[in-house]
XYZ file of C-alpha atoms in Angstrom:
267
model
C 8.736 7.530 -39.417
C 5.648 8.981 -41.037
C 5.567 12.623 -41.988
C 2.726 13.355 -39.542
C 4.787 12.025 -36.594
C 5.281 8.795 -34.697
C 2.479 6.360 -34.125
C 1.586 5.956 -30.466
C -0.113 2.669 -29.509
C -2.428 3.656 -26.658
C -3.665 0.077 -26.189
C -0.357 -1.229 -24.886
C 1.251 -0.057 -21.651
C 4.778 1.334 -21.791
C 7.178 1.496 -18.811
C 8.074 5.154 -19.475
C 4.429 6.153 -19.286
C 3.694 3.959 -16.266
C 6.663 5.563 -14.523
C 5.308 8.983 -15.486
C 2.048 8.091 -13.855
C 3.747 7.032 -10.621
C 5.580 10.338 -10.576
C 2.276 12.224 -10.762
C 2.652 13.226 -14.422
C -0.070 13.649 -17.062
C 1.699 12.161 -20.027
C 0.148 8.716 -19.913
C -2.943 6.756 -21.091
C -5.691 4.761 -19.374
C -3.778 1.473 -20.084
C -0.707 2.926 -18.358
C -2.696 4.127 -15.365
C -4.443 0.744 -15.151
C -1.109 -1.041 -14.976
C 0.229 1.531 -12.538
C -2.675 0.975 -10.187
C -2.441 -2.811 -10.477
C 1.205 -2.670 -9.442
C 0.573 -0.144 -6.669
C -2.237 -2.351 -5.323
C 0.217 -5.215 -4.701
C 3.223 -2.998 -3.946
C 2.185 0.405 -2.507
C 5.859 1.427 -2.106
C 6.400 1.688 -5.896
C 5.535 5.409 -5.803
C 8.252 6.019 -3.244
C 10.648 4.075 -5.445
C 9.807 6.276 -8.401
C 10.220 9.479 -6.482
C 13.498 8.449 -4.746
C 14.882 7.251 -8.059
C 14.183 10.629 -9.594
C 15.866 12.375 -6.657
C 18.895 10.132 -7.008
C 19.186 11.192 -10.623
C 19.401 14.830 -9.522
C 22.056 14.207 -6.832
C 24.211 12.106 -9.175
C 24.045 14.592 -12.072
C 24.836 17.518 -9.775
C 27.892 15.669 -8.463
C 29.104 14.677 -11.878
C 28.580 18.049 -13.603
C 30.123 19.850 -10.600
C 32.665 18.151 -8.489
C 33.598 15.465 -11.103
C 33.705 17.977 -13.978
C 31.845 15.804 -16.455
C 30.321 17.842 -19.288
C 28.704 15.040 -21.374
C 25.806 12.843 -20.508
C 24.250 9.838 -22.366
C 20.879 9.103 -20.664
C 19.423 5.872 -21.927
C 15.810 5.072 -21.073
C 15.107 8.632 -20.143
C 11.360 8.247 -19.963
C 9.063 11.164 -20.440
C 10.263 14.700 -19.707
C 9.273 15.628 -16.179
C 10.688 18.162 -13.662
C 14.467 18.378 -13.455
C 15.476 16.272 -16.443
C 19.169 15.466 -16.787
C 19.971 18.330 -19.060
C 18.237 20.839 -16.807
C 20.145 19.668 -13.725
C 23.508 19.447 -15.503
C 23.199 22.788 -17.376
C 22.287 24.609 -14.139
C 25.702 23.520 -12.851
C 27.552 23.925 -16.167
C 25.716 25.535 -19.110
C 28.172 24.025 -21.528
C 27.076 20.444 -20.778
C 25.996 18.304 -23.697
C 23.267 15.743 -23.249
C 21.899 12.950 -25.455
C 18.702 11.159 -24.413
C 17.675 7.719 -25.676
C 14.241 6.087 -25.542
C 12.083 3.907 -27.816
C 8.631 5.292 -27.025
C 7.068 7.532 -29.700
C 5.384 9.594 -26.986
C 8.754 10.304 -25.434
C 9.989 11.445 -28.814
C 7.021 13.759 -29.244
C 7.611 15.420 -25.899
C 11.335 15.555 -26.322
C 11.030 17.533 -29.517
C 8.886 20.105 -27.776
C 10.469 20.307 -24.336
C 14.112 19.292 -24.335
C 15.654 22.678 -25.079
C 19.347 23.329 -24.338
C 21.279 26.319 -23.153
C 23.000 28.239 -25.971
C 26.438 27.113 -24.614
C 25.571 23.440 -24.507
C 23.642 20.907 -26.535
C 20.741 18.572 -26.034
C 19.638 15.837 -28.457
C 17.290 12.856 -28.524
C 17.771 9.433 -30.083
C 14.857 7.154 -30.809
C 16.481 3.746 -30.219
C 16.247 0.646 -28.072
C 18.782 -0.194 -25.425
C 19.144 -3.656 -27.065
C 20.932 -1.919 -29.976
C 23.888 -0.303 -28.250
C 25.891 0.094 -31.493
C 23.247 2.264 -32.997
C 23.016 4.353 -29.820
C 26.762 4.925 -29.764
C 26.920 5.804 -33.529
C 24.232 8.385 -33.229
C 25.305 9.746 -29.848
C 28.714 10.480 -31.385
C 27.068 13.195 -33.540
C 26.568 15.274 -30.348
C 29.067 13.839 -27.846
C 32.791 13.454 -28.103
C 33.231 9.837 -27.065
C 36.981 10.413 -26.843
C 36.341 12.507 -23.745
C 34.605 11.483 -20.456
C 30.874 10.790 -20.635
C 28.436 10.014 -17.840
C 26.366 6.997 -18.979
C 22.987 7.114 -17.264
C 21.064 3.812 -17.081
C 18.267 4.367 -14.622
C 15.653 1.643 -14.428
C 16.437 0.443 -17.957
C 18.111 -2.959 -17.676
C 15.182 -4.380 -15.864
C 13.437 -4.212 -19.215
C 15.936 -6.707 -20.568
C 14.935 -10.077 -19.168
C 17.990 -12.122 -20.105
C 20.818 -11.642 -17.661
C 23.553 -12.300 -20.241
C 22.024 -9.867 -22.728
C 21.740 -7.173 -20.052
C 25.386 -7.543 -19.113
C 26.495 -7.577 -22.797
C 24.626 -4.328 -23.345
C 26.372 -2.761 -20.282
C 29.764 -4.072 -21.482
C 29.359 -2.655 -24.994
C 28.310 0.798 -23.836
C 30.922 1.108 -21.023
C 33.541 -0.350 -23.266
C 33.041 2.443 -25.821
C 33.518 5.217 -23.236
C 36.801 7.038 -22.610
C 38.698 6.639 -19.304
C 37.393 9.027 -16.725
C 33.785 8.356 -17.819
C 31.159 7.350 -15.300
C 28.402 4.753 -15.134
C 25.273 5.789 -13.161
C 22.970 2.813 -12.833
C 19.905 1.839 -10.855
C 17.384 -0.951 -11.152
C 14.680 -2.670 -9.159
C 15.375 -5.441 -6.647
C 13.301 -7.617 -4.406
C 15.328 -6.859 -1.245
C 13.022 -4.578 0.786
C 9.713 -6.439 0.498
C 10.369 -9.629 -1.527
C 6.808 -10.951 -1.531
C 5.264 -7.616 -2.711
C 8.045 -7.090 -5.218
C 7.482 -10.542 -6.728
C 3.726 -9.858 -6.974
C 4.470 -6.560 -8.707
C 6.870 -8.217 -11.104
C 4.229 -10.784 -11.993
C 1.534 -8.101 -12.348
C 3.653 -6.149 -14.786
C 4.452 -9.241 -16.856
C 0.837 -10.221 -17.107
C -0.155 -6.689 -18.107
C 2.369 -6.636 -20.990
C 4.966 -4.360 -19.288
C 7.514 -6.933 -18.094
C 10.333 -5.787 -15.757
C 12.812 -8.125 -14.264
C 13.929 -7.610 -10.674
C 17.575 -8.468 -9.854
C 19.411 -8.835 -6.569
C 21.613 -6.031 -5.207
C 24.529 -8.384 -5.892
C 23.528 -8.635 -9.576
C 23.346 -4.840 -9.746
C 26.698 -4.528 -8.073
C 28.164 -6.776 -10.823
C 27.330 -4.152 -13.429
C 30.128 -2.080 -11.858
C 32.839 -4.736 -12.190
C 36.078 -3.222 -13.522
C 35.076 0.295 -12.478
C 35.947 2.446 -9.470
C 32.828 2.460 -7.380
C 32.226 5.691 -5.554
C 31.056 5.839 -1.939
C 28.749 4.712 -0.520
C 28.803 1.842 -3.043
C 25.688 0.033 -4.220
C 22.818 1.135 -2.013
C 19.116 1.907 -2.167
C 18.512 5.026 -4.315
C 17.179 6.802 -1.260
C 20.486 6.335 0.544
C 22.979 7.413 -2.125
C 24.417 10.650 -0.709
C 21.035 11.904 0.484
C 20.544 15.550 1.486
C 20.604 16.127 5.231
C 17.101 16.159 6.751
C 16.273 16.865 10.446
C 14.397 13.549 11.010
C 17.150 11.137 10.063
C 18.092 9.098 7.009
C 15.393 8.279 4.414
C 14.024 4.737 4.482
C 15.471 2.099 2.176
C 13.486 1.507 -0.975
C 13.767 -1.493 -3.307
C 15.620 0.178 -6.204
C 19.426 -0.033 -5.837
C 22.010 2.088 -7.492
C 25.623 3.078 -7.775
C 27.990 5.517 -9.466
C 31.369 4.409 -10.748
C 34.315 5.824 -12.670
C 36.035 4.088 -15.552
C 39.790 3.954 -14.840
C 42.593 4.268 -17.397
C 42.937 0.478 -17.525
C 39.908 -1.821 -16.980
């Protein structure tokens, strides 16, 4: 890395910045907004997917840091800092929580250095790395996290960036395999279940724009939890994983599916 900071290529879209745009953030470039609008034109529900995915993160982290008593989080593919990042949610529940973020976008690194501040009791670190290199992630995460104790592995919207099914599963297996019993996997990714035609168009649009993202079936996402103890309500739309009570009924199903599962003593 150069002394004057990471180089940000503003001519190529990046999924973290496109996601930031859908969430209403300002940390993106014209190329990201262009791709975001192209995808929204063929799949208007993508903004709801982004917002419900973010809300799911908050609910899952609050459960893990509170009721489950997990004090360590490894958040891979964190994207740009927005409102209620993992460390903010976790440390409101338990100020001693330790969080490590992982992303491969220089812009994320720039913002992480400025914004990801921890409580005095806990710790918050950032790793610039690609999910396709899990060994490097684990090695560097061990500088902040005790991998001999339970860790919540957060993989939200990240494995869709890995187009090969076998590679995506191998990454999941390596990361989960390195965690101590009592750890948790929190995973969500996009599917084509809710509106298959629009989802397929969005997938093609992103690929043509240079920001490919592979949609998988809910059954494929469920397979990422093989060997783990899946918490209720199982693998469901992110909008329907333990939603807060609202007076007008359950939230509508969106096309991103998720689950939370515990690693048992013997897998």
